[in-house]
Coordinates of N, CA, C and O and ligand atoms in Angstrom, one line a residue:
M8 N -16.6 -10.0 11.3 CA -16.5 -11.1 12.3 C -15.1 -11.1 12.9 O -14.1 -11.0 12.2
E9 N -15.1 -11.2 14.3 CA -13.8 -11.1 14.9 C -13.5 -12.4 15.6 O -14.3 -13.0 16.2
F10 N -12.2 -12.9 15.3 CA -11.8 -14.1 15.9 C -10.9 -13.7 17.1 O -9.8 -13.2 16.9
K11 N -11.3 -14.0 18.3 CA -10.5 -13.7 19.5 C -9.6 -14.9 19.8 O -10.1 -16.1 19.8
V12 N -8.4 -14.7 20.1 CA -7.5 -15.8 20.4 C -8.0 -16.6 21.6 O -7.9 -17.8 21.6
S13 N -8.5 -15.9 22.6 CA -8.9 -16.5 23.8 C -10.1 -17.5 23.5 O -10.2 -18.6 24.1
E14 N -10.9 -17.2 22.5 CA -12.0 -18.1 22.2 C -11.5 -19.2 21.3 O -11.9 -20.4 21.4
L15 N -10.6 -18.9 20.4 CA -10.0 -19.9 19.5 C -9.2 -21.0 20.3 O -9.0 -22.1 19.9
E16 N -8.6 -20.5 21.5 CA -7.9 -21.4 22.3 C -8.7 -22.6 22.8 O -8.3 -23.7 23.1
R17 N -10.0 -22.3 23.0 CA -11.0 -23.3 23.5 C -11.3 -24.3 22.4 O -11.2 -25.5 22.6
E18 N -11.6 -23.8 21.2 CA -11.9 -24.7 20.1 C -11.9 -23.9 18.8 O -12.1 -22.7 18.8
P19 N -11.6 -24.5 17.7 CA -11.7 -23.8 16.4 C -13.1 -23.3 16.1 O -14.0 -23.8 16.6
I20 N -13.1 -22.2 15.4 CA -14.4 -21.6 15.1 C -14.7 -21.7 13.6 O -13.9 -21.3 12.8
D21 N -15.9 -22.3 13.2 CA -16.3 -22.3 11.8 C -17.1 -21.1 11.5 O -17.8 -20.6 12.4
F22 N -17.0 -20.6 10.3 CA -17.8 -19.5 9.8 C -18.4 -19.8 8.5 O -17.8 -20.5 7.7
D23 N -19.6 -19.3 8.2 CA -20.3 -19.4 7.0 C -21.2 -18.2 6.9 O -22.3 -18.2 7.5
L24 N -20.8 -17.2 6.1 CA -21.4 -15.9 6.2 C -21.7 -15.4 4.8 O -21.1 -15.7 3.8
E25 N -22.7 -14.5 4.7 CA -22.9 -13.7 3.5 C -22.8 -12.2 3.9 O -23.7 -11.7 4.7
L26 N -21.8 -11.5 3.5 CA -21.6 -10.2 3.9 C -22.2 -9.2 2.9 O -22.1 -9.3 1.7
D27 N -22.9 -8.2 3.5 CA -23.5 -7.2 2.6 C -22.4 -6.3 2.0 O -21.4 -6.1 2.6
P28 N -22.8 -5.6 0.9 CA -21.8 -4.7 0.3 C -21.5 -3.6 1.3 O -22.3 -3.2 2.0
G29 N -20.2 -3.3 1.4 CA -19.8 -2.2 2.3 C -19.1 -2.8 3.6 O -18.4 -2.1 4.3
A30 N -19.4 -4.1 3.9 CA -18.9 -4.7 5.1 C -17.3 -4.8 4.9 O -16.6 -4.7 5.9
V31 N -16.9 -5.0 3.7 CA -15.5 -5.1 3.4 C -15.1 -3.9 2.6 O -15.6 -3.6 1.6
D32 N -14.1 -3.1 3.2 CA -13.7 -1.8 2.5 C -12.7 -2.1 1.4 O -11.6 -2.5 1.7
L33 N -13.1 -1.9 0.2 CA -12.2 -2.3 -0.9 C -11.6 -1.0 -1.6 O -10.9 -1.1 -2.6
G34 N -11.9 0.1 -1.0 CA -11.3 1.3 -1.5 C -11.9 1.6 -2.9 O -13.1 1.4 -3.1
E35 N -11.1 2.2 -3.8 CA -11.6 2.5 -5.1 C -11.4 1.5 -6.2 O -11.8 1.7 -7.3
E36 N -10.7 0.4 -5.8 CA -10.3 -0.6 -6.8 C -11.5 -1.5 -7.3 O -11.4 -2.0 -8.4
A37 N -12.4 -1.7 -6.4 CA -13.5 -2.6 -6.7 C -14.7 -2.2 -5.9 O -14.6 -1.7 -4.7
V38 N -15.9 -2.5 -6.4 CA -17.2 -2.3 -5.7 C -17.9 -3.6 -5.6 O -18.1 -4.3 -6.6
Q39 N -18.2 -4.0 -4.4 CA -18.9 -5.3 -4.2 C -20.4 -5.1 -4.7 O -21.1 -4.2 -4.3
V40 N -20.8 -6.1 -5.5 CA -22.2 -6.1 -5.9 C -22.9 -7.3 -5.4 O -22.5 -8.4 -5.6
G41 N -23.9 -7.2 -4.6 CA -24.6 -8.3 -4.0 C -23.8 -8.8 -2.8 O -22.9 -8.2 -2.4
E42 N -24.2 -10.0 -2.4 CA -23.6 -10.5 -1.1 C -22.2 -11.2 -1.4 O -22.1 -11.8 -2.5
L43 N -21.4 -11.1 -0.5 CA -20.1 -11.8 -0.5 C -20.1 -13.0 0.4 O -20.2 -12.9 1.6
A44 N -20.1 -14.2 -0.3 CA -20.2 -15.4 0.5 C -18.8 -15.8 1.0 O -17.9 -15.8 0.2
T45 N -18.7 -16.2 2.2 CA -17.4 -16.7 2.7 C -17.6 -17.8 3.8 O -18.6 -17.7 4.6
S46 N -16.8 -18.8 3.8 CA -16.9 -19.8 4.8 C -15.5 -20.4 5.0 O -14.6 -20.3 4.2
G47 N -15.4 -21.0 6.2 CA -14.1 -21.6 6.5 C -14.0 -21.8 8.0 O -14.9 -21.9 8.7
Q48 N -12.7 -21.9 8.5 CA -12.4 -22.2 9.8 C -11.2 -21.4 10.4 O -10.2 -21.3 9.6
A49 N -11.3 -21.0 11.6 CA -10.2 -20.3 12.3 C -9.7 -21.2 13.4 O -10.6 -21.7 14.1
E50 N -8.4 -21.3 13.6 CA -7.9 -22.1 14.8 C -6.6 -21.5 15.2 O -6.0 -20.7 14.5
V51 N -6.2 -21.9 16.4 CA -4.9 -21.4 17.0 C -3.9 -22.5 16.7 O -4.1 -23.6 16.9
L52 N -2.7 -22.0 16.3 CA -1.5 -22.9 16.2 C -0.5 -22.4 17.1 O -0.2 -21.2 17.1
H53 N 0.1 -23.2 18.0 CA 1.1 -22.7 18.9 C 2.5 -23.0 18.4 O 2.8 -24.0 18.0
E54 N 3.2 -21.9 18.3 CA 4.6 -21.9 17.9 C 5.5 -22.0 19.1 O 5.5 -21.1 19.9
H55 N 6.2 -23.1 19.3 CA 7.0 -23.3 20.5 C 8.4 -22.8 20.2 O 9.2 -23.5 19.5
R56 N 8.7 -21.5 20.6 CA 10.0 -20.9 20.3 C 11.0 -21.2 21.4 O 12.2 -21.1 21.2
G57 N 10.5 -21.6 22.5 CA 11.4 -21.9 23.7 C 10.5 -22.5 24.8 O 9.3 -22.5 24.6
P58 N 11.1 -22.9 25.9 CA 10.3 -23.5 26.9 C 9.2 -22.6 27.4 O 8.1 -23.1 27.8
K59 N 9.5 -21.3 27.5 CA 8.4 -20.4 28.0 C 8.0 -19.4 27.0 O 7.4 -18.4 27.3
D60 N 8.4 -19.7 25.7 CA 8.1 -18.7 24.7 C 7.2 -19.4 23.6 O 7.6 -20.0 22.7
I61 N 5.9 -19.3 23.9 CA 4.9 -19.9 23.0 C 4.1 -18.8 22.3 O 3.5 -18.0 23.0
V62 N 4.1 -18.8 21.0 CA 3.4 -17.8 20.2 C 2.1 -18.4 19.7 O 2.1 -19.5 19.1
A63 N 1.0 -17.7 19.9 CA -0.3 -18.1 19.5 C -0.6 -17.5 18.1 O -1.0 -16.4 18.0
D64 N -0.4 -18.4 17.1 CA -0.7 -17.9 15.7 C -2.2 -18.3 15.4 O -2.7 -19.3 15.9
I65 N -2.8 -17.5 14.5 CA -4.2 -17.8 14.1 C -4.0 -18.3 12.6 O -3.5 -17.7 11.8
R66 N -4.6 -19.5 12.4 CA -4.6 -20.1 11.1 C -6.0 -19.9 10.6 O -7.0 -20.3 11.2
L67 N -6.2 -19.3 9.4 CA -7.5 -19.0 8.8 C -7.5 -19.7 7.4 O -6.8 -19.4 6.5
R68 N -8.4 -20.7 7.3 CA -8.6 -21.4 6.1 C -10.0 -21.2 5.6 O -11.0 -21.2 6.4
G69 N -10.2 -20.9 4.3 CA -11.6 -20.7 3.8 C -11.6 -20.3 2.4 O -10.6 -20.5 1.6
K70 N -12.7 -19.8 2.0 CA -12.9 -19.3 0.6 C -13.9 -18.2 0.6 O -14.7 -18.0 1.6
F71 N -13.9 -17.5 -0.5 CA -14.9 -16.4 -0.7 C -15.4 -16.4 -2.1 O -14.7 -17.0 -3.0
Q72 N -16.6 -15.9 -2.4 CA -17.2 -15.8 -3.7 C -18.1 -14.6 -3.8 O -18.9 -14.4 -2.9
G73 N -17.9 -13.8 -4.8 CA -18.8 -12.7 -4.9 C -18.7 -12.0 -6.3 O -17.8 -12.4 -7.1
K74 N -19.6 -11.0 -6.5 CA -19.5 -10.3 -7.7 C -19.0 -8.9 -7.4 O -19.4 -8.3 -6.4
F75 N -18.2 -8.3 -8.3 CA -17.6 -7.0 -8.1 C -17.7 -6.2 -9.3 O -17.7 -6.8 -10.4
E76 N -17.7 -4.9 -9.2 CA -17.5 -4.0 -10.3 C -16.2 -3.4 -10.3 O -15.7 -2.8 -9.3
I77 N -15.5 -3.5 -11.4 CA -14.1 -3.0 -11.5 C -14.1 -2.0 -12.7 O -14.7 -2.3 -13.8
P78 N -13.5 -0.9 -12.6 CA -13.5 0.0 -13.8 C -12.6 -0.5 -14.9 O -11.6 -1.1 -14.7
C79 N -13.2 -0.4 -16.2 CA -12.5 -0.8 -17.4 C -11.2 0.0 -17.4 O -11.1 1.2 -17.2
A80 N -10.1 -0.7 -17.8 CA -8.8 -0.1 -17.8 C -8.7 1.0 -18.9 O -7.8 1.9 -18.8
R81 N -9.5 0.9 -19.9 CA -9.5 1.9 -21.0 C -10.5 3.0 -20.8 O -10.2 4.2 -21.0
C82 N -11.8 2.6 -20.6 CA -12.9 3.6 -20.6 C -13.4 3.9 -19.2 O -14.3 4.7 -19.1
V83 N -13.0 3.3 -18.2 CA -13.4 3.4 -16.8 C -14.8 3.1 -16.5 O -15.3 3.4 -15.4
E84 N -15.6 2.6 -17.5 CA -16.9 2.1 -17.2 C -16.9 0.9 -16.3 O -16.0 0.1 -16.4
P85 N -17.8 0.8 -15.3 CA -17.8 -0.4 -14.4 C -18.0 -1.7 -15.2 O -18.9 -1.8 -16.0
V86 N -17.2 -2.7 -14.9 CA -17.4 -4.0 -15.5 C -17.6 -5.0 -14.4 O -17.0 -5.0 -13.4
Q87 N -18.7 -5.8 -14.5 CA -19.0 -6.8 -13.5 C -18.1 -8.0 -13.6 O -18.1 -8.7 -14.7
V88 N -17.4 -8.4 -12.6 CA -16.5 -9.5 -12.6 C -16.8 -10.4 -11.4 O -16.8 -9.9 -10.3
P89 N -17.0 -11.7 -11.6 CA -17.1 -12.6 -10.5 C -15.7 -13.0 -10.0 O -14.8 -13.2 -10.8
L90 N -15.6 -12.9 -8.7 CA -14.3 -13.2 -8.1 C -14.5 -14.3 -7.0 O -15.5 -14.3 -6.3
G91 N -13.5 -15.1 -6.8 CA -13.5 -16.1 -5.8 C -12.2 -16.7 -5.6 O -11.4 -16.8 -6.6
A92 N -11.9 -17.2 -4.4 CA -10.6 -17.8 -4.2 C -10.6 -18.6 -2.9 O -11.5 -18.3 -2.0
E93 N -9.7 -19.5 -2.7 CA -9.5 -20.2 -1.5 C -8.3 -19.6 -0.8 O -7.4 -19.1 -1.5
F94 N -8.2 -19.7 0.5 CA -7.1 -19.2 1.2 C -6.7 -20.0 2.4 O -7.6 -20.7 3.0
D95 N -5.4 -20.1 2.8 CA -4.9 -20.8 3.9 C -3.8 -19.9 4.5 O -2.7 -19.9 3.9
L96 N -4.1 -19.2 5.5 CA -3.2 -18.1 6.0 C -2.9 -18.3 7.4 O -3.6 -18.8 8.2
I97 N -1.7 -17.8 7.7 CA -1.2 -17.8 9.1 C -1.0 -16.3 9.6 O -0.4 -15.6 8.9
F98 N -1.6 -16.0 10.7 CA -1.4 -14.7 11.3 C -0.7 -14.8 12.7 O -1.2 -15.6 13.5
R99 N 0.3 -14.0 12.8 CA 1.1 -14.1 14.0 C 0.8 -12.8 14.8 O 0.5 -11.8 14.2
P100 N 0.9 -12.8 16.2 CA 0.7 -11.6 16.9 C 1.7 -10.5 16.4 O 2.9 -10.9 16.3
A101 N 1.3 -9.3 16.3 CA 2.1 -8.3 15.7 C 3.4 -8.1 16.6 O 4.5 -7.8 16.1
E102 N 3.3 -8.3 17.9 CA 4.4 -8.0 18.8 C 5.4 -9.2 18.8 O 6.5 -9.0 19.3
A103 N 5.0 -10.3 18.3 CA 5.8 -11.5 18.4 C 7.2 -11.4 17.7 O 8.2 -11.9 18.1
D104 N 7.2 -10.6 16.6 CA 8.4 -10.5 15.8 C 9.0 -9.1 16.0 O 10.0 -8.8 15.3
A105 N 8.4 -8.3 16.8 CA 8.8 -6.9 16.9 C 10.3 -6.8 17.4 O 11.0 -5.9 17.1
E106 N 10.7 -7.7 18.3 CA 12.0 -7.6 18.9 C 13.1 -8.1 18.0 O 14.3 -8.0 18.3
A107 N 12.8 -8.8 17.0 CA 13.8 -9.5 16.1 C 13.6 -9.0 14.7 O 13.3 -9.9 13.8
P108 N 13.8 -7.8 14.4 CA 13.5 -7.3 13.0 C 14.5 -7.8 12.0 O 14.2 -7.8 10.8
E109 N 15.6 -8.3 12.5 CA 16.6 -8.8 11.5 C 16.6 -10.3 11.3 O 17.4 -10.8 10.6
R110 N 15.6 -10.9 11.9 CA 15.4 -12.3 11.7 C 15.2 -12.6 10.2 O 14.4 -11.9 9.5
S111 N 16.0 -13.5 9.7 CA 15.9 -13.7 8.2 C 14.5 -14.3 7.8 O 14.0 -15.1 8.6
I112 N 14.0 -13.8 6.7 CA 12.7 -14.3 6.3 C 12.9 -15.5 5.3 O 13.5 -15.3 4.2
T113 N 12.5 -16.6 5.7 CA 12.6 -17.8 4.8 C 11.3 -17.9 4.0 O 10.3 -17.2 4.3
A114 N 11.4 -18.7 3.0 CA 10.3 -18.7 2.0 C 8.9 -18.9 2.6 O 8.0 -18.1 2.3
P115 N 8.7 -19.9 3.5 CA 7.3 -20.1 4.0 C 6.8 -18.9 4.8 O 5.7 -18.7 4.9
E116 N 7.8 -18.1 5.4 CA 7.4 -17.0 6.2 C 6.8 -15.8 5.5 O 6.2 -15.0 6.0
T117 N 7.1 -15.8 4.2 CA 6.5 -14.7 3.4 C 5.0 -14.7 3.4 O 4.4 -13.7 3.1
E118 N 4.5 -15.9 3.7 CA 3.0 -16.0 3.7 C 2.4 -15.6 5.0 O 1.2 -15.6 5.1
I119 N 3.2 -15.2 5.9 CA 2.7 -14.9 7.3 C 2.2 -13.5 7.4 O 3.0 -12.6 7.0
G120 N 1.0 -13.3 7.9 CA 0.5 -12.0 8.2 C 0.6 -11.7 9.7 O 1.0 -12.6 10.5
Y121 N 0.1 -10.6 10.1 CA 0.1 -10.3 11.6 C -1.3 -9.9 12.0 O -2.1 -9.3 11.2
Y122 N -1.6 -10.1 13.3 CA -2.9 -9.6 13.9 C -2.5 -8.6 15.0 O -1.5 -8.9 15.7
Q123 N -3.3 -7.6 15.1 CA -3.0 -6.6 16.2 C -3.8 -7.0 17.4 O -5.0 -7.5 17.3
G124 N -3.2 -6.7 18.6 CA -3.9 -7.0 19.8 C -4.2 -8.5 20.0 O -3.3 -9.3 19.9
D125 N -5.5 -8.8 20.3 CA -5.7 -10.2 20.6 C -6.8 -10.8 19.7 O -7.5 -11.8 20.1
S126 N -7.0 -10.2 18.6 CA -8.0 -10.8 17.7 C -7.7 -10.4 16.2 O -6.9 -9.5 15.9
L127 N -8.4 -11.2 15.3 CA -8.2 -11.0 13.9 C -9.6 -10.7 13.3 O -10.6 -11.4 13.6
L128 N -9.7 -9.7 12.5 CA -10.9 -9.4 11.8 C -11.1 -10.1 10.5 O -10.2 -9.9 9.6
L129 N -12.1 -10.9 10.3 CA -12.3 -11.5 9.0 C -12.4 -10.6 7.9 O -11.9 -10.8 6.8
E130 N -13.1 -9.4 8.1 CA -13.2 -8.4 7.1 C -11.9 -7.9 6.5 O -11.8 -7.6 5.3
D131 N -10.9 -7.8 7.4 CA -9.6 -7.3 7.0 C -8.9 -8.3 6.1 O -8.3 -8.0 5.1
V132 N -9.1 -9.6 6.5 CA -8.5 -10.6 5.7 C -9.2 -10.7 4.3 O -8.5 -10.8 3.3
L133 N -10.5 -10.6 4.3 CA -11.2 -10.7 3.0 C -10.8 -9.5 2.1 O -10.7 -9.7 0.9
R134 N -10.7 -8.3 2.7 CA -10.3 -7.2 1.9 C -9.0 -7.5 1.1 O -9.0 -7.3 -0.1
E135 N -8.0 -8.0 1.8 CA -6.8 -8.3 1.1 C -6.9 -9.4 0.1 O -6.3 -9.4 -1.0
Q136 N -7.7 -10.4 0.5 CA -7.9 -11.6 -0.5 C -8.6 -11.2 -1.7 O -8.3 -11.6 -2.8
V137 N -9.6 -10.3 -1.6 CA -10.4 -9.9 -2.8 C -9.4 -9.1 -3.7 O -9.4 -9.3 -4.9
L138 N -8.7 -8.1 -3.0 CA -7.8 -7.3 -3.8 C -6.7 -8.1 -4.5 O -6.4 -7.8 -5.7
L139 N -6.2 -9.1 -3.9 CA -5.2 -10.0 -4.5 C -5.8 -10.8 -5.7 O -5.1 -11.2 -6.6
S140 N -7.1 -11.0 -5.6 CA -7.7 -11.9 -6.7 C -8.1 -11.0 -7.9 O -8.6 -11.6 -8.9
L141 N -8.0 -9.7 -7.8 CA -8.4 -8.8 -8.9 C -7.6 -9.2 -10.2 O -6.4 -9.3 -10.1
P142 N -8.2 -9.2 -11.3 CA -7.4 -9.4 -12.5 C -6.5 -8.2 -12.8 O -6.8 -7.1 -12.3
V143 N -5.3 -8.5 -13.4 CA -4.3 -7.4 -13.6 C -4.9 -6.3 -14.4 O -4.7 -5.1 -14.2
R144 N -5.7 -6.7 -15.4 CA -6.3 -5.7 -16.3 C -7.7 -6.1 -16.7 O -7.9 -7.2 -17.2
T145 N -8.6 -5.2 -16.5 CA -10.0 -5.5 -16.8 C -10.5 -4.6 -17.9 O -10.3 -3.4 -17.9
L146 N -11.0 -5.3 -19.0 CA -11.6 -4.5 -20.1 C -13.1 -4.8 -20.2 O -13.5 -5.9 -20.0
C147 N -13.9 -3.8 -20.6 CA -15.3 -4.0 -20.7 C -15.6 -4.9 -21.9 O -16.5 -5.7 -21.9
K148 N -14.7 -4.8 -22.9 CA -14.7 -5.8 -24.1 C -13.3 -5.7 -24.7 O -12.6 -4.7 -24.5
P149 N -13.0 -6.8 -25.4 CA -11.6 -6.9 -25.8 C -11.2 -5.7 -26.7 O -10.0 -5.3 -26.7
D150 N -12.1 -5.2 -27.5 CA -11.8 -4.1 -28.4 C -12.3 -2.7 -27.9 O -12.6 -1.9 -28.7
C151 N -12.3 -2.6 -26.6 CA -12.8 -1.3 -26.0 C -11.9 -0.2 -26.7 O -10.7 -0.2 -26.7
K152 N -12.6 0.9 -27.1 CA -11.9 2.0 -27.8 C -11.4 3.0 -26.8 O -10.6 3.9 -27.2
G153 N -11.9 2.9 -25.6 CA -11.3 3.8 -24.5 C -11.9 5.2 -24.6 O -12.7 5.5 -25.4
L154 N -11.3 6.1 -23.8 CA -11.7 7.5 -23.8 C -10.7 8.3 -24.7 O -9.6 8.0 -24.8
C155 N -11.3 9.3 -25.4 CA -10.5 10.1 -26.2 C -9.5 10.9 -25.3 O -10.0 11.5 -24.3
P156 N -8.2 10.8 -25.5 CA -7.3 11.5 -24.6 C -7.4 13.1 -24.7 O -6.9 13.8 -23.8
R157 N -8.1 13.6 -25.7 CA -8.2 15.0 -25.8 C -9.6 15.6 -25.3 O -9.6 16.6 -24.7
C158 N -10.7 14.9 -25.7 CA -12.0 15.5 -25.2 C -12.6 14.7 -24.2 O -13.6 15.1 -23.6
G159 N -12.1 13.5 -23.9 CA -12.6 12.7 -22.8 C -13.9 11.9 -23.2 O -14.4 11.2 -22.3
Q160 N -14.3 12.0 -24.4 CA -15.5 11.2 -24.9 C -15.2 9.7 -24.8 O -14.1 9.3 -25.2
N161 N -16.2 9.0 -24.3 CA -16.1 7.5 -24.4 C -16.3 7.1 -25.9 O -17.4 7.2 -26.4
R162 N -15.3 6.6 -26.5 CA -15.4 6.4 -27.9 C -16.1 5.1 -28.3 O -16.3 4.8 -29.5
N163 N -16.6 4.3 -27.3 CA -17.4 3.2 -27.5 C -18.8 3.6 -27.9 O -19.5 3.0 -28.7
S164 N -19.3 4.6 -27.2 CA -20.7 5.1 -27.3 C -20.8 6.1 -28.5 O -21.9 6.1 -29.1
Q165 N -19.9 6.9 -28.7 CA -20.0 7.9 -29.8 C -18.6 8.3 -30.2 O -17.7 8.6 -29.4
P166 N -18.3 8.2 -31.5 CA -17.0 8.7 -32.0 C -16.9 10.2 -31.8 O -17.9 10.9 -32.0
C167 N -15.7 10.7 -31.5 CA -15.6 12.1 -31.5 C -14.8 12.5 -32.7 O -14.4 11.7 -33.5
H168 N -14.6 13.8 -32.9 CA -14.0 14.3 -34.2 C -12.6 14.9 -33.9 O -12.1 15.6 -34.7
C169 N -12.0 14.5 -32.8 CA -10.7 15.0 -32.5 C -9.6 14.6 -33.5 O -8.7 15.4 -33.7
D170 N -9.8 13.5 -34.1 CA -8.8 13.0 -35.0 C -8.8 13.6 -36.4 O -7.9 13.5 -37.2
E171 N -9.9 14.4 -36.6 CA -10.1 15.0 -37.9 C -9.4 16.4 -37.8 O -9.5 17.1 -36.8
G172 N -8.8 16.8 -38.9 CA -8.1 18.1 -38.9 C -6.7 18.1 -38.4 O -6.4 17.1 -37.6
P173 N -5.9 19.0 -38.7 CA -4.5 19.0 -38.3 C -4.2 19.7 -37.0 O -3.2 20.4 -36.9
S174 N -5.2 19.5 -36.0 CA -5.0 20.3 -34.8 C -3.9 19.7 -33.8 O -3.4 20.4 -33.0
D175 N -3.6 18.4 -34.0 CA -2.6 17.8 -33.1 C -1.2 18.2 -33.5 O -0.8 18.0 -34.7
P176 N -0.5 18.9 -32.6 CA 0.9 19.3 -33.0 C 1.8 18.2 -33.5 O 2.7 18.5 -34.3
R177 N 1.6 17.0 -33.0 CA 2.4 15.9 -33.5 C 2.2 15.7 -35.0 O 3.2 15.4 -35.7
W178 N 1.0 15.7 -35.4 CA 0.7 15.5 -36.8 C 1.2 16.7 -37.6 O 1.7 16.5 -38.7
E179 N 1.1 17.9 -37.1 CA 1.6 19.1 -37.8 C 3.1 18.9 -38.0 O 3.6 19.2 -39.1
A180 N 3.8 18.5 -37.0 CA 5.2 18.3 -37.2 C 5.5 17.3 -38.2 O 6.4 17.5 -39.1
L181 N 4.8 16.2 -38.2 CA 5.0 15.2 -39.2 C 4.7 15.7 -40.6 O 5.4 15.4 -41.6
A182 N 3.6 16.5 -40.7 CA 3.2 17.0 -42.1 C 4.3 17.9 -42.5 O 4.7 17.9 -43.7
G183 N 4.9 18.7 -41.7 CA 6.0 19.7 -42.0 C 7.2 18.9 -42.5 O 7.9 19.3 -43.5
L184 N 7.5 17.8 -41.8 CA 8.6 17.0 -42.2 C 8.5 16.4 -43.6 O 9.4 16.4 -44.4
R185 N 7.2 15.9 -43.8 CA 6.9 15.3 -45.1 C 7.2 16.4 -46.2 O 7.7 16.1 -47.3
G186 N 6.7 17.6 -45.9 CA 6.8 18.7 -46.9 C 8.3 18.9 -47.2 O 8.7 19.1 -48.4
R187 N 9.1 18.9 -46.2 CA 10.5 19.2 -46.4 C 11.2 18.1 -47.2 O 12.1 18.4 -48.0
I188 N 10.8 16.8 -46.9 CA 11.4 15.7 -47.7 C 11.1 15.8 -49.2 O 11.9 15.6 -50.0
K189 N 9.8 16.2 -49.4 CA 9.4 16.3 -50.8 C 10.2 17.4 -51.6 O 10.5 17.2 -52.7
S190 N 10.4 18.6 -50.9 CA 11.0 19.7 -51.7 C 12.5 19.6 -51.9 O 13.2 18.9 -51.6
Ligands
ZN219 ZN1 -13.9 -0.1 -21.8
ZN220 ZN1 -12.1 13.4 -28.8

């Protein structure tokens, strides 16, 4: 869904949508499962920088809710995670700040994003909001055994035998050290 500044200038636009998987490009970090529900409102806020210098910012307030699959941090098996968040964001035209790159950034301004041209795409905003809401570390279960670093076997489903025998050079070095200490 595209919010055009010219349309928002007339009146704020409400939205209430269910987006199919794939509508929001999440890259490899997460896969959307089922519909992504989102609702809220877009409006224009005018920044009066000078008598003839008025910048049309887009304020987007809303929320999203959906289910996603995220790879387990240890065994990379997909884990289903419900994600949802509320947002209240300001987008400024990309060219509005282009001439003043050295303008100091004050704390509230760090929350400001930019829109290109004369419109803002809801899907772009959601992409960023979903990625921001991802947990730092997702595990399929608290005691996930992970993948064997040597044979790649998922050790949750089947133990491998890589740890048996003295084939790991680190263990061989340790065994040699022990032998020397004893003698
Ligand atoms: Zn796992
Ligand atoms: Zn192994």
